[in-house]
PDB file of C-alpha atoms in Angstrom:
ATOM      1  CA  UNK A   1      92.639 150.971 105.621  1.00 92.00           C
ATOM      2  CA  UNK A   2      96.088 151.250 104.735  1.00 96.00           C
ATOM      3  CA  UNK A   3      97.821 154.823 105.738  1.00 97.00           C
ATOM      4  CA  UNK A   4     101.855 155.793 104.477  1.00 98.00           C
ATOM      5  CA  UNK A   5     103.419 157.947 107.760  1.00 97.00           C
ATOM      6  CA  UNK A   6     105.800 160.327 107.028  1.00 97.00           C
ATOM      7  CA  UNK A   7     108.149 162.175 109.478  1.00 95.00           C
ATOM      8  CA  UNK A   8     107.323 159.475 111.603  1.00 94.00           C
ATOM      9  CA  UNK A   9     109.818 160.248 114.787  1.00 94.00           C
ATOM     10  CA  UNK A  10     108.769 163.674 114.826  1.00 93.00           C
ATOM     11  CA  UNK A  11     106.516 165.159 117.300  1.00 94.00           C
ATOM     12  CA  UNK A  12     103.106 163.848 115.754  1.00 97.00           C
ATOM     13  CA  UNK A  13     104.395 161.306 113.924  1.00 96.00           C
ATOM     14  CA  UNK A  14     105.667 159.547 116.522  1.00 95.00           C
ATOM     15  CA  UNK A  15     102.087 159.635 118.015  1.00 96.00           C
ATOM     16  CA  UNK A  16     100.295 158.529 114.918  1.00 96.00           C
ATOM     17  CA  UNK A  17     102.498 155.678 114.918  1.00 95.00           C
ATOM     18  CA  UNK A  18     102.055 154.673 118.260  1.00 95.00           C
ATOM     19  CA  UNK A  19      98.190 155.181 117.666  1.00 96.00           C
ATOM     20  CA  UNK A  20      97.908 153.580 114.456  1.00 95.00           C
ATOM     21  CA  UNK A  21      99.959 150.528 116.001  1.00 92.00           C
ATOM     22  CA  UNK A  22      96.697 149.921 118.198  1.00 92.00           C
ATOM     23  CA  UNK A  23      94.109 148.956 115.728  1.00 88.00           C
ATOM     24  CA  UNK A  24      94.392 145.721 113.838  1.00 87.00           C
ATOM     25  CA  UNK A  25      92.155 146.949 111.070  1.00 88.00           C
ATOM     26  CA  UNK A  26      94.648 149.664 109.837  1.00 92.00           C
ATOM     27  CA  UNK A  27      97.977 148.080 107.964  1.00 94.00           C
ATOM     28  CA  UNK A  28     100.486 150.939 108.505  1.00 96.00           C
ATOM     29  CA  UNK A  29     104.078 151.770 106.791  1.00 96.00           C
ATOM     30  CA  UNK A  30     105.303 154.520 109.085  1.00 96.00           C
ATOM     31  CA  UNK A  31     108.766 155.708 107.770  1.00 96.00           C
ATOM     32  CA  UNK A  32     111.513 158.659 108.396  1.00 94.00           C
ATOM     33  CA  UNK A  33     114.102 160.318 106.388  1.00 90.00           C
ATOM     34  CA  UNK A  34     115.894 157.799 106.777  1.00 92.00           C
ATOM     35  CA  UNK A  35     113.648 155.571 105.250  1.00 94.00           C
ATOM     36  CA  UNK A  36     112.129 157.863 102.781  1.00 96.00           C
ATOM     37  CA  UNK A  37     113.355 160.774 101.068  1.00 96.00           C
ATOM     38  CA  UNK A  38     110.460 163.169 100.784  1.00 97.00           C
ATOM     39  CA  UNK A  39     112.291 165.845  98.467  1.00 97.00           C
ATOM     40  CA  UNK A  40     112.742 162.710  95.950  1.00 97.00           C
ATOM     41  CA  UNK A  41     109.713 162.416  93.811  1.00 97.00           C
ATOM     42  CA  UNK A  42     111.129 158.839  92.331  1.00 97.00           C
ATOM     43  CA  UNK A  43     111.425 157.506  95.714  1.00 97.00           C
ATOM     44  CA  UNK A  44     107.635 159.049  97.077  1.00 98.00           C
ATOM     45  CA  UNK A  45     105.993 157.885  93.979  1.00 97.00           C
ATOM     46  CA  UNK A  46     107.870 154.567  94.174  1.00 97.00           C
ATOM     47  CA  UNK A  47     107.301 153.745  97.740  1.00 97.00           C
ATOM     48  CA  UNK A  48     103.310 154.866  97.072  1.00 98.00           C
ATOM     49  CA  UNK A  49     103.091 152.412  94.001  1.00 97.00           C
ATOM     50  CA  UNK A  50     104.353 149.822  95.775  1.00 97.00           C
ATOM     51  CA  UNK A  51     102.592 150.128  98.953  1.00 97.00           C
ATOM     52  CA  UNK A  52      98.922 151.074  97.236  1.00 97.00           C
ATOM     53  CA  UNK A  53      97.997 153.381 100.397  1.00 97.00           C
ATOM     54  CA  UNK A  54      94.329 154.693 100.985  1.00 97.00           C
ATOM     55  CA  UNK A  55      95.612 157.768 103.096  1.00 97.00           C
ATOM     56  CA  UNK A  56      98.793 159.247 103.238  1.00 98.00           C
ATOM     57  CA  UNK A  57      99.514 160.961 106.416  1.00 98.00           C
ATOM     58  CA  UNK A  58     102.333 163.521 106.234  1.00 98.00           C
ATOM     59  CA  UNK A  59     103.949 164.196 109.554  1.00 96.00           C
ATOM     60  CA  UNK A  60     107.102 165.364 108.040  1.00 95.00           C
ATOM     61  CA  UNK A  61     108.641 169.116 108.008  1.00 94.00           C
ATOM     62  CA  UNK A  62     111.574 171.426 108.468  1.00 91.00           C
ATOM     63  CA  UNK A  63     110.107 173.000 112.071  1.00 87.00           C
ATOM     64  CA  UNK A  64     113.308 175.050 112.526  1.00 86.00           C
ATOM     65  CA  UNK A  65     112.008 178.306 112.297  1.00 91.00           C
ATOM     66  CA  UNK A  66     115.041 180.516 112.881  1.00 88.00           C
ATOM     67  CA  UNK A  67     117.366 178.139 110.819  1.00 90.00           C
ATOM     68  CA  UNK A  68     114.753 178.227 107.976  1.00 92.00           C
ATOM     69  CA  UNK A  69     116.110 182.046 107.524  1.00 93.00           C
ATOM     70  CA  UNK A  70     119.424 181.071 106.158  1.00 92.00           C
ATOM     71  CA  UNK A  71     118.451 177.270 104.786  1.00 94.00           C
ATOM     72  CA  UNK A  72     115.607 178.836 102.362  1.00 92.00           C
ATOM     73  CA  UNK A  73     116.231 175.699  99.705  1.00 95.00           C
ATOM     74  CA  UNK A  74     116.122 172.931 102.273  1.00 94.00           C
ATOM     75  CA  UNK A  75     113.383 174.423 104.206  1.00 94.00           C
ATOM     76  CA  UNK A  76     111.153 174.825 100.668  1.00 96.00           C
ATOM     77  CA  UNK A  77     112.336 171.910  99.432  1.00 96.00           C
ATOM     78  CA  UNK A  78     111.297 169.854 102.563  1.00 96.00           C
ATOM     79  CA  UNK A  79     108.198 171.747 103.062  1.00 96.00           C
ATOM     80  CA  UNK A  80     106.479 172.340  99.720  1.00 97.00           C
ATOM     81  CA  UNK A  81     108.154 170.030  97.058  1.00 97.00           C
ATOM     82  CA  UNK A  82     107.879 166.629  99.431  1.00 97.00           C
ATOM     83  CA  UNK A  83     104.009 167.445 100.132  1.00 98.00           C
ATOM     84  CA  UNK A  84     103.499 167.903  96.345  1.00 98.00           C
ATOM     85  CA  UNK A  85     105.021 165.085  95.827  1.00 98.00           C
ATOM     86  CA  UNK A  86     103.536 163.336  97.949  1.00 98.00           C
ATOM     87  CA  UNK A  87      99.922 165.065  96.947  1.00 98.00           C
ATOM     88  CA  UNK A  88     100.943 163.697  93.308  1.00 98.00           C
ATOM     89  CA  UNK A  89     101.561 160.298  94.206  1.00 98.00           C
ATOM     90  CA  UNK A  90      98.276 160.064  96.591  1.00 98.00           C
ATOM     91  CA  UNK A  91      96.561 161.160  93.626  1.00 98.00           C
ATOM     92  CA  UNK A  92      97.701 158.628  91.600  1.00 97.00           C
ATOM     93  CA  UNK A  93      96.600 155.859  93.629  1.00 97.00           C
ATOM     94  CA  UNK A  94      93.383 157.612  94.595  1.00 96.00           C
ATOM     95  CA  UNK A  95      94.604 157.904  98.298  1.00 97.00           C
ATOM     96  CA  UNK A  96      93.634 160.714 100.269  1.00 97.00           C
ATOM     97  CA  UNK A  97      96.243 163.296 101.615  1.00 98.00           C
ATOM     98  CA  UNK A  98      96.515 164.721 104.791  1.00 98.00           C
ATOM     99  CA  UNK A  99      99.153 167.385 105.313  1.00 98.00           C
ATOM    100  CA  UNK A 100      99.984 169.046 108.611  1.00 98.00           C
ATOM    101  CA  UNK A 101     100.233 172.968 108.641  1.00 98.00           C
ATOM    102  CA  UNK A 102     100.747 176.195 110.647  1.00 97.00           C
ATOM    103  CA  UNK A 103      99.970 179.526 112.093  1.00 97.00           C
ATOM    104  CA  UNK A 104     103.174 181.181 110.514  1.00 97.00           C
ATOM    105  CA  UNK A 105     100.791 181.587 107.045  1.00 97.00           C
ATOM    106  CA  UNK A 106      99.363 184.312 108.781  1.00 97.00           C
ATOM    107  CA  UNK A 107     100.435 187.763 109.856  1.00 95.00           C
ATOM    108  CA  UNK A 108      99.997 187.056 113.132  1.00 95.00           C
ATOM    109  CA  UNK A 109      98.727 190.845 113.660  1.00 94.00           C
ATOM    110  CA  UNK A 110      94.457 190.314 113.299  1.00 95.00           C
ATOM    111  CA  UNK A 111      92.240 190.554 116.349  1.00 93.00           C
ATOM    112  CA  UNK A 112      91.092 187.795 117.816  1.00 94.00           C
ATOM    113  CA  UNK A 113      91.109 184.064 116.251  1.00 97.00           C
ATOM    114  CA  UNK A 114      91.977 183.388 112.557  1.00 98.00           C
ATOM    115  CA  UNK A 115      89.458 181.398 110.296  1.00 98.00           C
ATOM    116  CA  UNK A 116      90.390 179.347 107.392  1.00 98.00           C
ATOM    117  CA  UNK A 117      89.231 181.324 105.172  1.00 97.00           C
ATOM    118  CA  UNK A 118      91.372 184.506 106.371  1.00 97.00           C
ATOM    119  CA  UNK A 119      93.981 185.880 104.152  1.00 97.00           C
ATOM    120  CA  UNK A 120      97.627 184.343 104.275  1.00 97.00           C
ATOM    121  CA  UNK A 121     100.761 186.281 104.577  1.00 97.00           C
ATOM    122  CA  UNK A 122     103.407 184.782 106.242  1.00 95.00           C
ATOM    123  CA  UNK A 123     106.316 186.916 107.421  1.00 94.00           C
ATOM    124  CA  UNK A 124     109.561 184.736 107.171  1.00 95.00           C
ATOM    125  CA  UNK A 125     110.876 181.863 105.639  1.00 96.00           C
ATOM    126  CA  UNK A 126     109.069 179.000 107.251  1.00 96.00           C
ATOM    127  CA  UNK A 127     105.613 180.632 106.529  1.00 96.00           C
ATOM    128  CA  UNK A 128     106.141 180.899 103.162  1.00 97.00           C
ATOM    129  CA  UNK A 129     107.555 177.364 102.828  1.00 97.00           C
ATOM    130  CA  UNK A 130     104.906 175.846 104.629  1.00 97.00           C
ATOM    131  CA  UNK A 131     102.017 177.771 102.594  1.00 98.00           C
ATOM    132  CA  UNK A 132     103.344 177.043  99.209  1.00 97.00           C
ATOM    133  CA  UNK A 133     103.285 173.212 100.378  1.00 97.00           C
ATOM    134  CA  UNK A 134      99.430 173.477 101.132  1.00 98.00           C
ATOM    135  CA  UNK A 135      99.019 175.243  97.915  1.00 97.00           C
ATOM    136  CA  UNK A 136     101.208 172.449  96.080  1.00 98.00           C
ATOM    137  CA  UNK A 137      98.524 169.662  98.125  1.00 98.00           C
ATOM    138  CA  UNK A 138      95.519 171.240  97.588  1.00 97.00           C
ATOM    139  CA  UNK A 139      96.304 171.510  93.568  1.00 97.00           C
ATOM    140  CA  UNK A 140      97.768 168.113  93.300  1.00 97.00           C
ATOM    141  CA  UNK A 141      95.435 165.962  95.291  1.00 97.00           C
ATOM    142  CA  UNK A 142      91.228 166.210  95.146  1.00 96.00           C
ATOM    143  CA  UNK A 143      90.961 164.338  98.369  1.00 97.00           C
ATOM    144  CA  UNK A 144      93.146 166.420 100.518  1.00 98.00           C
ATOM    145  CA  UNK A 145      92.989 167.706 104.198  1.00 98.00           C
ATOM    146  CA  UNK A 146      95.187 170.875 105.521  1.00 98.00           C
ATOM    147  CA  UNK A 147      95.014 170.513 108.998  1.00 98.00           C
ATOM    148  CA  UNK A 148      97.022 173.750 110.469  1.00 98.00           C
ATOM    149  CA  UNK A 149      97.612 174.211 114.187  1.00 98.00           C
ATOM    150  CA  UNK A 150     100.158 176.030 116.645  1.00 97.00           C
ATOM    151  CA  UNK A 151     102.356 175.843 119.627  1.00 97.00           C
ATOM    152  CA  UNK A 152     103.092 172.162 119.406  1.00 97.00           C
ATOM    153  CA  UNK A 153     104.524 169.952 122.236  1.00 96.00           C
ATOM    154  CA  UNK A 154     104.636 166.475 123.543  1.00 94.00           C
ATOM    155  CA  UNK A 155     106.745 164.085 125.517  1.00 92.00           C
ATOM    156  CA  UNK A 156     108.382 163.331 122.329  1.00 89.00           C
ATOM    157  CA  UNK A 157     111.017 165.586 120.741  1.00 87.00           C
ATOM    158  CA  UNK A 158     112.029 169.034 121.548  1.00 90.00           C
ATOM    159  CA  UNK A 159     109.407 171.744 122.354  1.00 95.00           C
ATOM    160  CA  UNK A 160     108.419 174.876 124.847  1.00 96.00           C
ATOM    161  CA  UNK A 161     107.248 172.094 127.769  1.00 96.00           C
ATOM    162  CA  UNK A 162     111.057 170.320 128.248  1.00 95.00           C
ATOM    163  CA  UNK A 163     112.509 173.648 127.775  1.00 95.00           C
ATOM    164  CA  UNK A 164     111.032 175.484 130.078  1.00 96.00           C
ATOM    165  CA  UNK A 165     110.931 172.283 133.046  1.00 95.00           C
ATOM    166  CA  UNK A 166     114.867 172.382 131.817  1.00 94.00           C
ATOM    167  CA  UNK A 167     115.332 175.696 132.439  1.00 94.00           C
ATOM    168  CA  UNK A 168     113.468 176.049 135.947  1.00 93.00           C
ATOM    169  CA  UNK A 169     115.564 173.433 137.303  1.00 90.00           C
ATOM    170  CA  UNK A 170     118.384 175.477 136.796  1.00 91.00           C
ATOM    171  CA  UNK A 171     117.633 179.221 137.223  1.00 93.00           C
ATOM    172  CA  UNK A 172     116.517 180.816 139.580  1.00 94.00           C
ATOM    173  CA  UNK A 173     114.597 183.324 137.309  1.00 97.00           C
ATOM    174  CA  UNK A 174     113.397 183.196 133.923  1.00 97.00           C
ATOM    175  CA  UNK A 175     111.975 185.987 131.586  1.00 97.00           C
ATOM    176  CA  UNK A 176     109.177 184.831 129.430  1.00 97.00           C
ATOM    177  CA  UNK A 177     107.911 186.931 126.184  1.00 97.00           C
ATOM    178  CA  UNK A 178     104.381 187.934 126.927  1.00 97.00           C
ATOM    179  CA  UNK A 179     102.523 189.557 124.035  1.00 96.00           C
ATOM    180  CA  UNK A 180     102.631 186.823 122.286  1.00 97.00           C
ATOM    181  CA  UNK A 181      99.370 184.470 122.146  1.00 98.00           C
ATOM    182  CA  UNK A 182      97.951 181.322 120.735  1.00 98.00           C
ATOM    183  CA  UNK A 183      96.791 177.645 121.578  1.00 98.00           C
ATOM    184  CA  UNK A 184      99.477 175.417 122.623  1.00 98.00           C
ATOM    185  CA  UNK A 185      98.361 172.286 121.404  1.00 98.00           C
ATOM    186  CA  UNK A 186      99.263 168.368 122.371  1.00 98.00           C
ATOM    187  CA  UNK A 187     100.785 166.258 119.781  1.00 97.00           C
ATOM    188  CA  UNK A 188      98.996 163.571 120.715  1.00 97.00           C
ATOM    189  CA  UNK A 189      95.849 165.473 120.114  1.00 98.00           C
ATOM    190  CA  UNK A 190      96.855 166.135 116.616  1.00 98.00           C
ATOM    191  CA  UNK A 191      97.409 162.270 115.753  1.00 98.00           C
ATOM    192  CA  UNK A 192      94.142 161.199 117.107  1.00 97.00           C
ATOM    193  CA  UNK A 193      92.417 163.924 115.229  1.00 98.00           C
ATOM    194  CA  UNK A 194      93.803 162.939 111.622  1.00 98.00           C
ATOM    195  CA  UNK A 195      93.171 159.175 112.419  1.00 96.00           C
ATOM    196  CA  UNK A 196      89.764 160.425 113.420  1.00 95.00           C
ATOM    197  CA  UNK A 197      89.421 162.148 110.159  1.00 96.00           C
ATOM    198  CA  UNK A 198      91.135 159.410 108.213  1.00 96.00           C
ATOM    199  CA  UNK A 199      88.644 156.863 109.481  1.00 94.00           C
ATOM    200  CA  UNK A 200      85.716 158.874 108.200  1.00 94.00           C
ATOM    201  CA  UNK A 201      87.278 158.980 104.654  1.00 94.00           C
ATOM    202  CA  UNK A 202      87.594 155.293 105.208  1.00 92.00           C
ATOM    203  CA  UNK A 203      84.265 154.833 106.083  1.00 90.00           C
ATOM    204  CA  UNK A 204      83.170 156.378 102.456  1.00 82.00           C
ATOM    205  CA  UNK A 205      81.486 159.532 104.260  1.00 72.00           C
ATOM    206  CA  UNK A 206      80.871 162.685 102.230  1.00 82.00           C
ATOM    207  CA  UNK A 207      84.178 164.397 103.218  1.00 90.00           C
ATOM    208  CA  UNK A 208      84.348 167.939 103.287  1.00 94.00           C
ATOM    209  CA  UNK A 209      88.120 168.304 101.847  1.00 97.00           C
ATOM    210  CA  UNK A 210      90.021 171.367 101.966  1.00 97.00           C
ATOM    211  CA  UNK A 211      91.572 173.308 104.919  1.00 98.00           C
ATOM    212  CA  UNK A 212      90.759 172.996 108.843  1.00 98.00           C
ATOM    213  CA  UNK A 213      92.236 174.656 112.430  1.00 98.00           C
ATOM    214  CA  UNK A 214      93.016 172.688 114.846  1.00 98.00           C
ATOM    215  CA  UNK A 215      94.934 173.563 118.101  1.00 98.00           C
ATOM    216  CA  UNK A 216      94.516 174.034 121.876  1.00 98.00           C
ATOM    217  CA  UNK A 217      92.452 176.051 124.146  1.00 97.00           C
ATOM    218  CA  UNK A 218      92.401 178.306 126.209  1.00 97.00           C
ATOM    219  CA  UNK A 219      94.506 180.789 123.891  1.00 98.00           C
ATOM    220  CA  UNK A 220      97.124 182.308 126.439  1.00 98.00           C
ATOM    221  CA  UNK A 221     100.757 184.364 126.219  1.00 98.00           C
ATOM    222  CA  UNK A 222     103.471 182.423 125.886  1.00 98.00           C
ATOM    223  CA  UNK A 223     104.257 183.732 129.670  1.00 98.00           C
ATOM    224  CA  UNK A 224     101.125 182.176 131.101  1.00 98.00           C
ATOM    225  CA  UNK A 225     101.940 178.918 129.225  1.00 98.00           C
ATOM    226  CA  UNK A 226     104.832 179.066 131.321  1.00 98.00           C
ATOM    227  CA  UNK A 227     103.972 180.177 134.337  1.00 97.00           C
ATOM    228  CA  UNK A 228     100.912 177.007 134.040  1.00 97.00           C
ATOM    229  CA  UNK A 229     103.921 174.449 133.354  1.00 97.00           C
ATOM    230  CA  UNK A 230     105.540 175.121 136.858  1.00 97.00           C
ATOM    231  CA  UNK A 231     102.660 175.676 138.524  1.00 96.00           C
ATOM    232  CA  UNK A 232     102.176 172.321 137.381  1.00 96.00           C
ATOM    233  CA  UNK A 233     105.794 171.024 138.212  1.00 95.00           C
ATOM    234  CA  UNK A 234     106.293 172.243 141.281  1.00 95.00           C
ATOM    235  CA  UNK A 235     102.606 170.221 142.785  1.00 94.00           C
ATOM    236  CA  UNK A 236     104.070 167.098 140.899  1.00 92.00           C
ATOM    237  CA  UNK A 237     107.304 167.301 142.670  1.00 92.00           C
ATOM    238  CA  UNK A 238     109.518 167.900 139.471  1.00 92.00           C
ATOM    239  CA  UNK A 239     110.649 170.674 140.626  1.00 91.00           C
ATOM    240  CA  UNK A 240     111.280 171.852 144.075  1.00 90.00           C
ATOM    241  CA  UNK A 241     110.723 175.705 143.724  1.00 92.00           C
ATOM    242  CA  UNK A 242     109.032 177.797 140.752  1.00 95.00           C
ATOM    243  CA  UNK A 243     111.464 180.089 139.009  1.00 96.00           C
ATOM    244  CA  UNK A 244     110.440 183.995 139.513  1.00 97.00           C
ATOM    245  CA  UNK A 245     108.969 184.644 135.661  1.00 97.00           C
ATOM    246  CA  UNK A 246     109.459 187.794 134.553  1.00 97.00           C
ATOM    247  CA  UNK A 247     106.572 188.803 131.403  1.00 97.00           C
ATOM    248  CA  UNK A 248     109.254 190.966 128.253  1.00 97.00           C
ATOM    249  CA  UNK A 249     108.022 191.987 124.988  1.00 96.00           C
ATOM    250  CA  UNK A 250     108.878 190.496 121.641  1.00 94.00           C
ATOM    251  CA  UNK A 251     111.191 193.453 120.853  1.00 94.00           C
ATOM    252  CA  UNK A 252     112.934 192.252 123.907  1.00 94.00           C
ATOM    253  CA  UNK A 253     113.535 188.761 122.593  1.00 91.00           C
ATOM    254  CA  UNK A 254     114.884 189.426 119.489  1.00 89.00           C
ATOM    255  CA  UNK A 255     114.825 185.669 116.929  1.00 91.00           C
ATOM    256  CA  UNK A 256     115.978 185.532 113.685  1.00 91.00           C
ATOM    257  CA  UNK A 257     112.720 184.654 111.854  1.00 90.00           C
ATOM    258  CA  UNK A 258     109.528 187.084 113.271  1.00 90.00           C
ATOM    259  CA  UNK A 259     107.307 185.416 115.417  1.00 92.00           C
ATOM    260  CA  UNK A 260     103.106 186.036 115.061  1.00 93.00           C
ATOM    261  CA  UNK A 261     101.943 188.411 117.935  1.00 95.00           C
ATOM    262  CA  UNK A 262      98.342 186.495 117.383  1.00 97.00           C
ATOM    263  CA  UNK A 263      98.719 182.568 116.814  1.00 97.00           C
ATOM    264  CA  UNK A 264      94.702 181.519 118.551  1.00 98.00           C
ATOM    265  CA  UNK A 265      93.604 179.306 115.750  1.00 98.00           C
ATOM    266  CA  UNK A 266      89.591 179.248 115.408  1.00 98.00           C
ATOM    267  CA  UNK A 267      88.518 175.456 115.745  1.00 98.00           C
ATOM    268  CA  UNK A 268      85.369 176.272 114.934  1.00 97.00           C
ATOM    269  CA  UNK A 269      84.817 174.333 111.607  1.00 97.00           C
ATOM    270  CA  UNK A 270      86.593 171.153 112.617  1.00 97.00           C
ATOM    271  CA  UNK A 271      84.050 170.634 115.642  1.00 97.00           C
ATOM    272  CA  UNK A 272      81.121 171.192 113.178  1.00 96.00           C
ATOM    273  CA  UNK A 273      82.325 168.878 110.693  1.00 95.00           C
ATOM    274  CA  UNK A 274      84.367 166.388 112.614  1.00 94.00           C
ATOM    275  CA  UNK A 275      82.620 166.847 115.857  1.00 94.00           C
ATOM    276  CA  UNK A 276      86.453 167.625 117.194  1.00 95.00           C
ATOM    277  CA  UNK A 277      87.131 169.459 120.200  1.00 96.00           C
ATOM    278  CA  UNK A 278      90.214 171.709 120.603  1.00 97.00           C
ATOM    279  CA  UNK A 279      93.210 170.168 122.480  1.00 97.00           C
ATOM    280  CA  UNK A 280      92.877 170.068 126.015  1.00 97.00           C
ATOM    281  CA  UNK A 281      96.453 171.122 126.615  1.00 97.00           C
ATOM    282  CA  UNK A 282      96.132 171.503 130.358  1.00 96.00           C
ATOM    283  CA  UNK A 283      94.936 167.679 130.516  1.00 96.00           C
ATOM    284  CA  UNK A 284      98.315 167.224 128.271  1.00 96.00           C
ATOM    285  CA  UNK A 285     100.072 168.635 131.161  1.00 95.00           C
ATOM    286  CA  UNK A 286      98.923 165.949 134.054  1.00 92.00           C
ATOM    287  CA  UNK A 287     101.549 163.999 133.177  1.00 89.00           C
ATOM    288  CA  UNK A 288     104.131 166.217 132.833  1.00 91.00           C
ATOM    289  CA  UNK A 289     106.885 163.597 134.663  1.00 90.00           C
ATOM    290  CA  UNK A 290     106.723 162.379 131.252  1.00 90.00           C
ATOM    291  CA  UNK A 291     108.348 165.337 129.458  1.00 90.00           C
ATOM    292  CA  UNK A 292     111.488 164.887 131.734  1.00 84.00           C
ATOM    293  CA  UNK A 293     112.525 161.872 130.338  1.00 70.00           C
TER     294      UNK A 293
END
């Protein structure tokens, strides 16, 4: 098996990597931006001839959801025309494509957990970005997965976890936005389930292609995230006192780009077909010494 990473010192990249690293059987060619230019289809079609990949894992977005508001062309050009690009040159080599996506191509406003098959509408910038690039994959590339999950966060990179430990180690109180909801999901969680995936493709299997959900349970407010995390902390000595968390509204934490109200991904599908369970993200938390680093 021979898998292309992109985005490969991002959040989940950095965990496929390390992942991937582990099994002899699997020649990778994990690269950046640095290293490859996503937005360039010469350079994505060039590095896929020459490599011959039999997956292409892309790992690789603009995740800067307020600053997609006012960088519309970068934040389209990163999210939809490098995964159709990429889709294209998968194709080409008969590779499969696996494409990481998100909540934000909802609403965010249904009751209760969104399906696949629910009807997109994403509400700002980043949404829109990141739903024209799993239209772009999906038409370019028969063998394609659209794996779309929420709330990510990791030891690696920047996320709600370091934040908030940051935070409670220097205030005293902290006021959390509370009517918002959804599965915070590990990254690590997400790279071991699109290796799982990719090894069944591998393995010839009759693939059901198309579009899955895959993030954490149990769904909770961004405020009980939070007040889990120092719970957490403060029994693993990272902190010596919780911060007093105060539970506001989304009007009262006004961000450039809307946020969902409802983010709880159904993982239904992915367990019947894949036998996947959602992310365990209170597991994920354990070793939470590691997120200070």
């Amino acid at each position: 098996m021979r898998i292309l990473v992109t985005g490969c010192y991002g959040q989940v990249g950095y965990y496929l990597t390390e992942q991937l690293a582990k099994n002899e059987n699997v020649s990778v060619l994990a690269l950046d931006k640095e290293h490859l230019d996503i937005t360039s289809q010469k350079a994505v079609q060039a590095t896929v001839t020459e490599f011959q990949p039999t997956i292409i894992i892309n790992a690789a977005a603009h995740t800067a959801v307020d600053k997609a508001e006012e960088e519309v062309e970068l934040s389209h050009a990163i999210n939809c025309n490098g995964p159709k690009f990429l889709a294209h040159a998968a194709q080409s080599v008969n590779a499969a494509m696996l494409h990481i996506s998100t909540d934000y191509v909802f609403e965010g406003n249904k009751e209760g957990e969104y399906t696949e098959t629910d009807i997109t509408n994403p509400q700002g910038v980043y949404g829109e970005s990141k739903l024209a690039g799993e239209r772009a994959v999906a038409s370019a590339c028969e063998k394609h997965i659209i794996l779309r999950t929420a709330w990510v966060f990791g030891e690696n990179g920047n996320n709600f976890v370091k934040t908030m430990l940051r935070l409670g180690a220097e205030r005293d109180a902290l006021s959390i936005v509370g009517d918002q909801f959804g599965g915070p999901t590990y990254a690590a969680d997400i790279a071991s389930t699109l290796i799982n995936i990719a090894q069944r493709i591998n393995q010839g299997e009759g693939i059901e292609y198309g579009v899955y959900h895959f993030s954490g349970l149990p769904h909770v407010s961004w405020f009980e995230f939070a007040d889990t995390i120092f719970d957490v902390a403060v029994e693993q000595g990272i902190i010596v006192k919780k911060p007093s968390l105060y539970s506001i509204t989304t009007e009262q934490y006004p961000t450039p780009a809307k946020r969902p109200n409802n983010s709880r991904l159904s993982t239904d599908k992915i367990t019947q077909t894949f036998s996947v369970e959602a992310s365990d993200w209170k597991a994920a938390l354990e070793n939470i010494k590691a997120y200070t680093g």
